[in-house]
PDB file of C-alpha atoms in Angstrom:
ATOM      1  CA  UNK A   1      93.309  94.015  86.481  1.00 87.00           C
ATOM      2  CA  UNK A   2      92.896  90.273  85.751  1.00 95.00           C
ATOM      3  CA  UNK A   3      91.094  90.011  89.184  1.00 97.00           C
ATOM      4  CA  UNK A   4      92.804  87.259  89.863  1.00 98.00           C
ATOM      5  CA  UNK A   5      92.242  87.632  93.599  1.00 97.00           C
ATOM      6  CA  UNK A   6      88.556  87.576  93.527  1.00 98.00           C
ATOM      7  CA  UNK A   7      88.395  84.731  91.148  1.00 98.00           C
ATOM      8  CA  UNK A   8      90.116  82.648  93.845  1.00 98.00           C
ATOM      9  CA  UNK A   9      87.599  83.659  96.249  1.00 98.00           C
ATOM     10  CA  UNK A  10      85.130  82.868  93.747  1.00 98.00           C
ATOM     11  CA  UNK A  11      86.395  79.518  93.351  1.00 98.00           C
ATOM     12  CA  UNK A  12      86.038  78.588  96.955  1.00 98.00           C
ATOM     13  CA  UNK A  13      83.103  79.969  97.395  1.00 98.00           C
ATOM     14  CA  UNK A  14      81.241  77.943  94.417  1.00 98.00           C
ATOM     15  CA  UNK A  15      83.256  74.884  94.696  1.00 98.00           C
ATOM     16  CA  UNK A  16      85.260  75.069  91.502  1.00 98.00           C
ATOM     17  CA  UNK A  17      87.966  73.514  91.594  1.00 98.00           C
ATOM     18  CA  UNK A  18      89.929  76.224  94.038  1.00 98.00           C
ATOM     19  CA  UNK A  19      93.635  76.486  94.079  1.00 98.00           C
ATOM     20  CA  UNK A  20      96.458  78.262  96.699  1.00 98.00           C
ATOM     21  CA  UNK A  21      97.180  81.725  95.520  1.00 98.00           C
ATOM     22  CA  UNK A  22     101.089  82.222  95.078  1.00 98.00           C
ATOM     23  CA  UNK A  23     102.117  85.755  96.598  1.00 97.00           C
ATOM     24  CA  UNK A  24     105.289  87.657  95.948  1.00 97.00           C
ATOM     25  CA  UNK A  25     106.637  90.620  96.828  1.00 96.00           C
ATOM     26  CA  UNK A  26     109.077  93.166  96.382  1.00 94.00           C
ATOM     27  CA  UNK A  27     110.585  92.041  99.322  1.00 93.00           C
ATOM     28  CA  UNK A  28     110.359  88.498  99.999  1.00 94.00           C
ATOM     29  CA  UNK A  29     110.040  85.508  98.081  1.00 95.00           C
ATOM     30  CA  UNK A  30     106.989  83.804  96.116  1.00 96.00           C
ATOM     31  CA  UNK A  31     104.531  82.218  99.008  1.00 97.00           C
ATOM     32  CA  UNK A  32     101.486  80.187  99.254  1.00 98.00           C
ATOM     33  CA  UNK A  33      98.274  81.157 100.515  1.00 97.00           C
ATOM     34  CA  UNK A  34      95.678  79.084 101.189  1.00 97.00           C
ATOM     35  CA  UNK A  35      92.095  81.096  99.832  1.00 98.00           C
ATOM     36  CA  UNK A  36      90.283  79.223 103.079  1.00 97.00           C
ATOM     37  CA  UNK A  37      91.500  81.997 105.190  1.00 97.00           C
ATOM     38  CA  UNK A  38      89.817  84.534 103.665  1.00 97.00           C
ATOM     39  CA  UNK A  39      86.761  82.824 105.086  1.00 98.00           C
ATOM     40  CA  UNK A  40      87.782  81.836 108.472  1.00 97.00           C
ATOM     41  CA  UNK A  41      85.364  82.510 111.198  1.00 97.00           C
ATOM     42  CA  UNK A  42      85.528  85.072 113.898  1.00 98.00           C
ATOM     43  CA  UNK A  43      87.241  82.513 116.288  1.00 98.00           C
ATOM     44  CA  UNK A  44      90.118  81.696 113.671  1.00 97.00           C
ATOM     45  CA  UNK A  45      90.739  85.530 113.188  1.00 97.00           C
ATOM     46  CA  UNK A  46      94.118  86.811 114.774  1.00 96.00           C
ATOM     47  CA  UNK A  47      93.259  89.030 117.628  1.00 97.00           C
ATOM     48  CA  UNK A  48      93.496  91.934 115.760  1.00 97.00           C
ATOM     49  CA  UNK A  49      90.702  91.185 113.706  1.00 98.00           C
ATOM     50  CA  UNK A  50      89.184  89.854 116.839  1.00 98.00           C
ATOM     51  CA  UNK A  51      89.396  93.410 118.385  1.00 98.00           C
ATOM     52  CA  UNK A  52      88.548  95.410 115.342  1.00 98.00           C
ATOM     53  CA  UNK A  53      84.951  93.868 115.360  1.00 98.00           C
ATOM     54  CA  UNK A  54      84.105  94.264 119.120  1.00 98.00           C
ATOM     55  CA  UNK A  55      85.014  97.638 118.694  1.00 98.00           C
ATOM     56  CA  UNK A  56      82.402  98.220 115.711  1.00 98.00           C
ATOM     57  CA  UNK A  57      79.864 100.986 116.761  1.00 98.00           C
ATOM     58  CA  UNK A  58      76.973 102.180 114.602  1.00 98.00           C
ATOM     59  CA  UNK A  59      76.936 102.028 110.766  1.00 98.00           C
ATOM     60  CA  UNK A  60      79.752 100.212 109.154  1.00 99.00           C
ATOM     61  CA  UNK A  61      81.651  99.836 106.229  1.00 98.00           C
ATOM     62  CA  UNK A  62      83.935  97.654 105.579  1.00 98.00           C
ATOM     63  CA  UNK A  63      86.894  98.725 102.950  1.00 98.00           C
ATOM     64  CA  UNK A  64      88.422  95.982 100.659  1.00 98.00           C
ATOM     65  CA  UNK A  65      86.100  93.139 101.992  1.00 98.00           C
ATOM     66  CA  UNK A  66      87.512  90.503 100.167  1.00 98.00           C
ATOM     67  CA  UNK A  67      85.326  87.218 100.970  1.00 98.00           C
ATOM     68  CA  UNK A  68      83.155  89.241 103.158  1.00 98.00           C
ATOM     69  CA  UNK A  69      84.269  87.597 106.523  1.00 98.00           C
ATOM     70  CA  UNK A  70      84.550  90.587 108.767  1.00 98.00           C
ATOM     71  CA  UNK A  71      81.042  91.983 107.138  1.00 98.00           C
ATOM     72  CA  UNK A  72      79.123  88.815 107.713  1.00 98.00           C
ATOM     73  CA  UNK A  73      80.629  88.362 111.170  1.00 98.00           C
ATOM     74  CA  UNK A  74      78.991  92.159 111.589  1.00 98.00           C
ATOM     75  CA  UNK A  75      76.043  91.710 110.039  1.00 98.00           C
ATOM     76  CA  UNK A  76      75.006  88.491 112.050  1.00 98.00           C
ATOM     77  CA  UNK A  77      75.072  90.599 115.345  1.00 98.00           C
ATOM     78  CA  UNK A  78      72.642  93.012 113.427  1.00 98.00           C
ATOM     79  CA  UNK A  79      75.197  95.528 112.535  1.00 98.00           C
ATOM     80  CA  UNK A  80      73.949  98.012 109.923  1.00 98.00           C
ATOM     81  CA  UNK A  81      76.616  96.968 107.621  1.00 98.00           C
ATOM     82  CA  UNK A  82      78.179  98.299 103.642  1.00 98.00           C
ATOM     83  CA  UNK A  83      81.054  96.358 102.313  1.00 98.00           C
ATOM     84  CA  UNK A  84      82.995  97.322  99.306  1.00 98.00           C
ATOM     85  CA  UNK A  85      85.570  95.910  97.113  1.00 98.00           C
ATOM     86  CA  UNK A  86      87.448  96.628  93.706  1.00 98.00           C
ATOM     87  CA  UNK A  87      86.808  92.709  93.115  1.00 98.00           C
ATOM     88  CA  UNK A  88      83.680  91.776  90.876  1.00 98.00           C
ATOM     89  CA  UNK A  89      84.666  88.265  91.853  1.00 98.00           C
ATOM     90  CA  UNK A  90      85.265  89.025  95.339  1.00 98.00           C
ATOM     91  CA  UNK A  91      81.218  90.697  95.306  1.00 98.00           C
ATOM     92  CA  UNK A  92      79.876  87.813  93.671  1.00 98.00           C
ATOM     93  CA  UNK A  93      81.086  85.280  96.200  1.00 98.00           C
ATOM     94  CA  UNK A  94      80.122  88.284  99.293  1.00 98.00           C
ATOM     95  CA  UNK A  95      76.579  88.036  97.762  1.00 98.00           C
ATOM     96  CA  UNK A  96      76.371  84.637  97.846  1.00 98.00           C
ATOM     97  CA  UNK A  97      77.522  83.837 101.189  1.00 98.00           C
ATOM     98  CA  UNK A  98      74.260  85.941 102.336  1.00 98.00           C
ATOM     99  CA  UNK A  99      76.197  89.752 102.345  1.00 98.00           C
ATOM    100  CA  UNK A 100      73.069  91.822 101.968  1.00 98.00           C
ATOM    101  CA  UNK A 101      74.973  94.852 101.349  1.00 98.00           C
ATOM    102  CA  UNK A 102      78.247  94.846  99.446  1.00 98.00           C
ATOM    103  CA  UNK A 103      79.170  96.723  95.801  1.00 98.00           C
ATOM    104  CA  UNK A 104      82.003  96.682  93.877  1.00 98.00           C
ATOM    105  CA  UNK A 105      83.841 100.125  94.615  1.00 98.00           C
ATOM    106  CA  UNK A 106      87.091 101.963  95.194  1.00 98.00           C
ATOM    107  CA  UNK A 107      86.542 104.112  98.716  1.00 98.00           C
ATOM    108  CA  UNK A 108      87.723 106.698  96.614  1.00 98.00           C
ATOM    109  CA  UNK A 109      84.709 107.025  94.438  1.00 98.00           C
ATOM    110  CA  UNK A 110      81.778 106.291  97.353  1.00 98.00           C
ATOM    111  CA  UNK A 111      79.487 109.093  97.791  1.00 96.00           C
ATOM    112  CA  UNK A 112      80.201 111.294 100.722  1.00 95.00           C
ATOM    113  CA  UNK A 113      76.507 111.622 101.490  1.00 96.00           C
ATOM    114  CA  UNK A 114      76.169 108.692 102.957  1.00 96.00           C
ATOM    115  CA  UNK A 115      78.356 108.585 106.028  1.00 98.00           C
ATOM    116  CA  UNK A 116      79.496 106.132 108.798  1.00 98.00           C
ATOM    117  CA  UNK A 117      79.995 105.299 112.383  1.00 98.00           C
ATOM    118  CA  UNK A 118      82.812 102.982 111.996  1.00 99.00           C
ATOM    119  CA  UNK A 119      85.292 102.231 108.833  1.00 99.00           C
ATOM    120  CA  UNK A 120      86.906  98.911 108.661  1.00 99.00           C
ATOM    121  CA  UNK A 121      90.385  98.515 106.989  1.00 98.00           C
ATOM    122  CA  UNK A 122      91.954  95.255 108.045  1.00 98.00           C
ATOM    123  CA  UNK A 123      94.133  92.654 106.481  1.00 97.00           C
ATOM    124  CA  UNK A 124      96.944  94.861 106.493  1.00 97.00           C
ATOM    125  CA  UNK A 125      94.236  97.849 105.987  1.00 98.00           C
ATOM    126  CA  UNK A 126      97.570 100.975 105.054  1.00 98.00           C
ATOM    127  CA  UNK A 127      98.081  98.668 101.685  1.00 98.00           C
ATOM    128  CA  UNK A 128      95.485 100.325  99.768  1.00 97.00           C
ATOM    129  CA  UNK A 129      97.147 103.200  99.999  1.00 98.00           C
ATOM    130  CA  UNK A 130      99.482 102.355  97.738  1.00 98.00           C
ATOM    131  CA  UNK A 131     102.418 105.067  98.062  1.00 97.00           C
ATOM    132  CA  UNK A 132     103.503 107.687 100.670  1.00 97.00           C
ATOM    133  CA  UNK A 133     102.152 110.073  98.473  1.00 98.00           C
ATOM    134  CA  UNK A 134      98.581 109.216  98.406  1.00 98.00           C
ATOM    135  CA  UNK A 135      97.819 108.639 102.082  1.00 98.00           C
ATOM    136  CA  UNK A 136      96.330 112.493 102.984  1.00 98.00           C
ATOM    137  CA  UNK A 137      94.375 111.602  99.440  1.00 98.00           C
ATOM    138  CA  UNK A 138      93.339 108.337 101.371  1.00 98.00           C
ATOM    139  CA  UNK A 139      92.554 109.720 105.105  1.00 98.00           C
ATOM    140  CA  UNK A 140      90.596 113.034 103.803  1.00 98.00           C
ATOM    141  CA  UNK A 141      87.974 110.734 102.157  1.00 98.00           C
ATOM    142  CA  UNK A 142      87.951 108.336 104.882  1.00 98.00           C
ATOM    143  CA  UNK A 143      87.759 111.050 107.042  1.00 98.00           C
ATOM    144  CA  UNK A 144      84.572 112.983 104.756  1.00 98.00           C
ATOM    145  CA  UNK A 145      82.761 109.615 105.031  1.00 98.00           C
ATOM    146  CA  UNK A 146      82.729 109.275 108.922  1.00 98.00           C
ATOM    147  CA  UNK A 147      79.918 110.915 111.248  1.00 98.00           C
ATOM    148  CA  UNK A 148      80.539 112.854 113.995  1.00 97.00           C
ATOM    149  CA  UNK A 149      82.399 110.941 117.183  1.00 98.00           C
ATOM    150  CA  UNK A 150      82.605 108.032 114.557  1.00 98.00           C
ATOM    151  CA  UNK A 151      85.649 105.917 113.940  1.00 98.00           C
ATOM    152  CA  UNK A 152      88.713 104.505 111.515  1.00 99.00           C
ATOM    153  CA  UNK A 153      89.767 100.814 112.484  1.00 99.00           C
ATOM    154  CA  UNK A 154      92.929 100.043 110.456  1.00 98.00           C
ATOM    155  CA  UNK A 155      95.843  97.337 110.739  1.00 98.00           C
ATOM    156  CA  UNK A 156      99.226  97.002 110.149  1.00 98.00           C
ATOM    157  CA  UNK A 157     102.718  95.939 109.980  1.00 97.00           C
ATOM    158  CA  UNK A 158     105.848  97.901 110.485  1.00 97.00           C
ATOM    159  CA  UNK A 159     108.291  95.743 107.968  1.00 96.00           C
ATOM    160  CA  UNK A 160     111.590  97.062 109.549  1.00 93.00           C
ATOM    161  CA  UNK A 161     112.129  93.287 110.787  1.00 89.00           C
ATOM    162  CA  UNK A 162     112.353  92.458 107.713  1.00 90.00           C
ATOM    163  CA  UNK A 163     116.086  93.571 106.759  1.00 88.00           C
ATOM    164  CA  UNK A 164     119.288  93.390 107.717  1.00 84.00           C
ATOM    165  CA  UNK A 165     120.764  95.373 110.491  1.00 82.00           C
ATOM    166  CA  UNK A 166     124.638  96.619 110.481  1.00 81.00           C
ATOM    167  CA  UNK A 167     127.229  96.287 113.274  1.00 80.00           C
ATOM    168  CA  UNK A 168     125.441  99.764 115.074  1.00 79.00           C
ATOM    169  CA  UNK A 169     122.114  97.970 114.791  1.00 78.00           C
ATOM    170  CA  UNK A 170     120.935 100.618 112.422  1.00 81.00           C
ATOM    171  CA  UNK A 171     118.712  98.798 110.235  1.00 83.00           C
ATOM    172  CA  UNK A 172     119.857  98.807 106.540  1.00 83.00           C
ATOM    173  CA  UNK A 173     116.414  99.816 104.856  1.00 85.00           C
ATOM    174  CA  UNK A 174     116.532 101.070 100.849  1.00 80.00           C
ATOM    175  CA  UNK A 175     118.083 104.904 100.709  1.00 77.00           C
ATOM    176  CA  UNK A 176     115.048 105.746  98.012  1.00 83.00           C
ATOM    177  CA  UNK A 177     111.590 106.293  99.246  1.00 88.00           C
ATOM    178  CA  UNK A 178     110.017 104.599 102.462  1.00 95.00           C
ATOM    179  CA  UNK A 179     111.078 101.193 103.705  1.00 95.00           C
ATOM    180  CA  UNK A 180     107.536  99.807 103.602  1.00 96.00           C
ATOM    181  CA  UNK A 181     106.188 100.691 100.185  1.00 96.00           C
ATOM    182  CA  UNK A 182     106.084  96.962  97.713  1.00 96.00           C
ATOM    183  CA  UNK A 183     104.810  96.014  94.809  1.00 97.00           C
ATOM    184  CA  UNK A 184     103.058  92.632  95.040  1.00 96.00           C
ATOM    185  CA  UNK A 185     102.844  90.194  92.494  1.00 97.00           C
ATOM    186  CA  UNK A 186      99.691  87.734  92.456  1.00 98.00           C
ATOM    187  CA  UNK A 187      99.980  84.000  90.772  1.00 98.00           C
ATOM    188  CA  UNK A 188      96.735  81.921  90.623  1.00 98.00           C
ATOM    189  CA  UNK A 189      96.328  78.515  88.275  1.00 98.00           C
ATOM    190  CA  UNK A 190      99.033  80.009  86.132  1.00 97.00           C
ATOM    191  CA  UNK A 191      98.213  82.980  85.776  1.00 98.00           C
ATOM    192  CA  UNK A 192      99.887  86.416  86.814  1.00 98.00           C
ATOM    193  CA  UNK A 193      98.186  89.509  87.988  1.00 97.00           C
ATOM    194  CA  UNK A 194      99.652  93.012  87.437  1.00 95.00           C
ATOM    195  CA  UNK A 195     101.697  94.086  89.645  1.00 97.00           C
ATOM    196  CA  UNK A 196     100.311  96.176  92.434  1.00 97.00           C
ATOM    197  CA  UNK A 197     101.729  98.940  94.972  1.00 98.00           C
ATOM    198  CA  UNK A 198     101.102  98.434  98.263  1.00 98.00           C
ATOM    199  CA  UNK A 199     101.827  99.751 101.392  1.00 98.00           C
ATOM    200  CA  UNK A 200     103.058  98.695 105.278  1.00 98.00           C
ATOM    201  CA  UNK A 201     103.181 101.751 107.613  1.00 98.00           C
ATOM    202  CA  UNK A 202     104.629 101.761 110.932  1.00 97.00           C
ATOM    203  CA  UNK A 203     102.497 103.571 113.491  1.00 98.00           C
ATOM    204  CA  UNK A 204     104.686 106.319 113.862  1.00 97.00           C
ATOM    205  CA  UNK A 205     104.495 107.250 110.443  1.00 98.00           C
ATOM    206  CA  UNK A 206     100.713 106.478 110.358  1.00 98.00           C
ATOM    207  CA  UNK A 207     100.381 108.424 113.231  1.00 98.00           C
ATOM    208  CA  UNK A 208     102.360 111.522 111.621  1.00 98.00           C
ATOM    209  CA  UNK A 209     100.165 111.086 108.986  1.00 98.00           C
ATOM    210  CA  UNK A 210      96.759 111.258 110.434  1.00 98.00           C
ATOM    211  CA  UNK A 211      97.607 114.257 112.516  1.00 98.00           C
ATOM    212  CA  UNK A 212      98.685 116.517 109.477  1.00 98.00           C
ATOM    213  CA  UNK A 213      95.325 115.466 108.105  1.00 98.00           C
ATOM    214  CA  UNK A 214      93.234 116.439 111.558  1.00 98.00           C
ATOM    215  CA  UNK A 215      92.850 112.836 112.705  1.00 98.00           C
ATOM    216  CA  UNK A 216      93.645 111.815 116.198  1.00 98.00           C
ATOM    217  CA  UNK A 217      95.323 108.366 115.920  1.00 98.00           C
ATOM    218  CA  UNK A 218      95.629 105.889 118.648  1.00 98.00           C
ATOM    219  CA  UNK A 219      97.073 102.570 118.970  1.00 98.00           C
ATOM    220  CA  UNK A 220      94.653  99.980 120.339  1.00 98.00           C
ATOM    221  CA  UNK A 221      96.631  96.621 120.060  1.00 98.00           C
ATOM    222  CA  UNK A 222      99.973  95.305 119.114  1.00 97.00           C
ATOM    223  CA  UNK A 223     100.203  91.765 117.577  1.00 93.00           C
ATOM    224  CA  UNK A 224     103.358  89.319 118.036  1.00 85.00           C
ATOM    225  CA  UNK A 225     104.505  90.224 114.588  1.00 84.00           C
ATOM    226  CA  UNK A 226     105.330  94.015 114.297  1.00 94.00           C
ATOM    227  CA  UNK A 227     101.491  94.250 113.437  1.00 97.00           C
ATOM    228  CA  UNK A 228      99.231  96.659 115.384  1.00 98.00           C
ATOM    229  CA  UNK A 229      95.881  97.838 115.342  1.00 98.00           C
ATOM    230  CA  UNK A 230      94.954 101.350 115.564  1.00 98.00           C
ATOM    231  CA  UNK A 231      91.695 104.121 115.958  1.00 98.00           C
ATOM    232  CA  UNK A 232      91.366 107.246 113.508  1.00 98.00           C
ATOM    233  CA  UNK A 233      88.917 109.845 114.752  1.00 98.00           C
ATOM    234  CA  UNK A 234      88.381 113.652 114.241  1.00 96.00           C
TER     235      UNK A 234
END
């Protein structure tokens, strides 16, 4: 990984010379995004986000922090707070905009000692997950990690607005595998990332999916595009 991501971030953050990141996926065309976002304030967040935070109980951590927004936002109302990201970049600029706790990890590899009242995934939280396949792998640590009557927060979209539909309606989504699993391709000051897998669940299937793995699931918010916010709890 050319952490391409986190060097944007890093960029911003330290004044050098930051550019728009170029997205792509599997499914859509090459798009810009301005790295400023990432650092928006709680008042520029989309209500998702928004709701995700007032809803933060206890100890937190936040998974894939990125530039740290949601964490700082937490940690300024005295929130207990642990951010993690795969990003060395993305740390570096987290530590310098005053994160007092944040590490470079994979939730896969955290210690299931420690445990937590809340866990954050937002910004389309289902994408780490990568494939179908590895979302019980995905909820059963998430799950380990929480303490008793604690809490999942997770976002996002259901992409089935994003093809075609036939005469019937019946949307015409790929025969192979499941409608919402991309790759996404990263560009930043001409350079390419690997690509990555990433994945959009509807809540149905995310739903489905905590149940088989002993998590109630419960949808908290719906956004204006197909996104939704939802609760995982034992």
């Amino acid at each position: 990984m050319k952490d391409l991501f986190g060097k944007a971030i890093l960029d911003y953050q330290t004044n050098n010379s930051p550019e728009d990141l170029i997205t792509e996926t599997s499914i859509s065309e090459a798009d810009e995004m301005s790295v400023a976002y990432l650092f928006r304030d709680f008042k520029d967040m989309p209500k998702l986000e928004q709701k995700a935070l007032q809803l933060a109980k206890g100890k937190v951590l936040d998974v894939g922090c990125g530039a740290g927004s949601h964490a700082l936002y937490l940690q300024e109302k005295g929130f207990d707070v642990t951010a993690i990201d795969i990003s060395e970049n993305a740390i570096k600029a987290c530590e310098l905009r005053g994160l007092k706790n944040c590490k470079v990890s994979d939730v896969l590899d955290l210690d299931t000692s420690e445990k937590f009242d809340t866990i954050l995934l937002l910004m389309n939280g289902t994408g780490i997950f990568g494939k179908m396949n590895q979302i019980s792998k995905f909820l059963q640590k998430l799950k380990s990690l929480l303490n008793e009557g604690g809490q999942i927060l997770i976002d996002s979209s259901d992409l089935i607005y994003m093809y075609d539909q036939d005469e019937d309606g019946a949307y015409e989504v790929p025969a192979n595998g499941y409608y919402g699993e991309l790759t996404f391709t990263i560009q930043y000051k001409g350079e390419t990332e690997d690509t990555f897998d990433w994945l959009y669940l509807d809540y149905n299937t995310l739903q489905n999916a905590s149940n088989a793995n002993g998590l109630e699931c419960e949808l908290i918010l719906e956004g204006k595009h197909f996104d939704y916010l939802a609760k995982l709890y034992i």
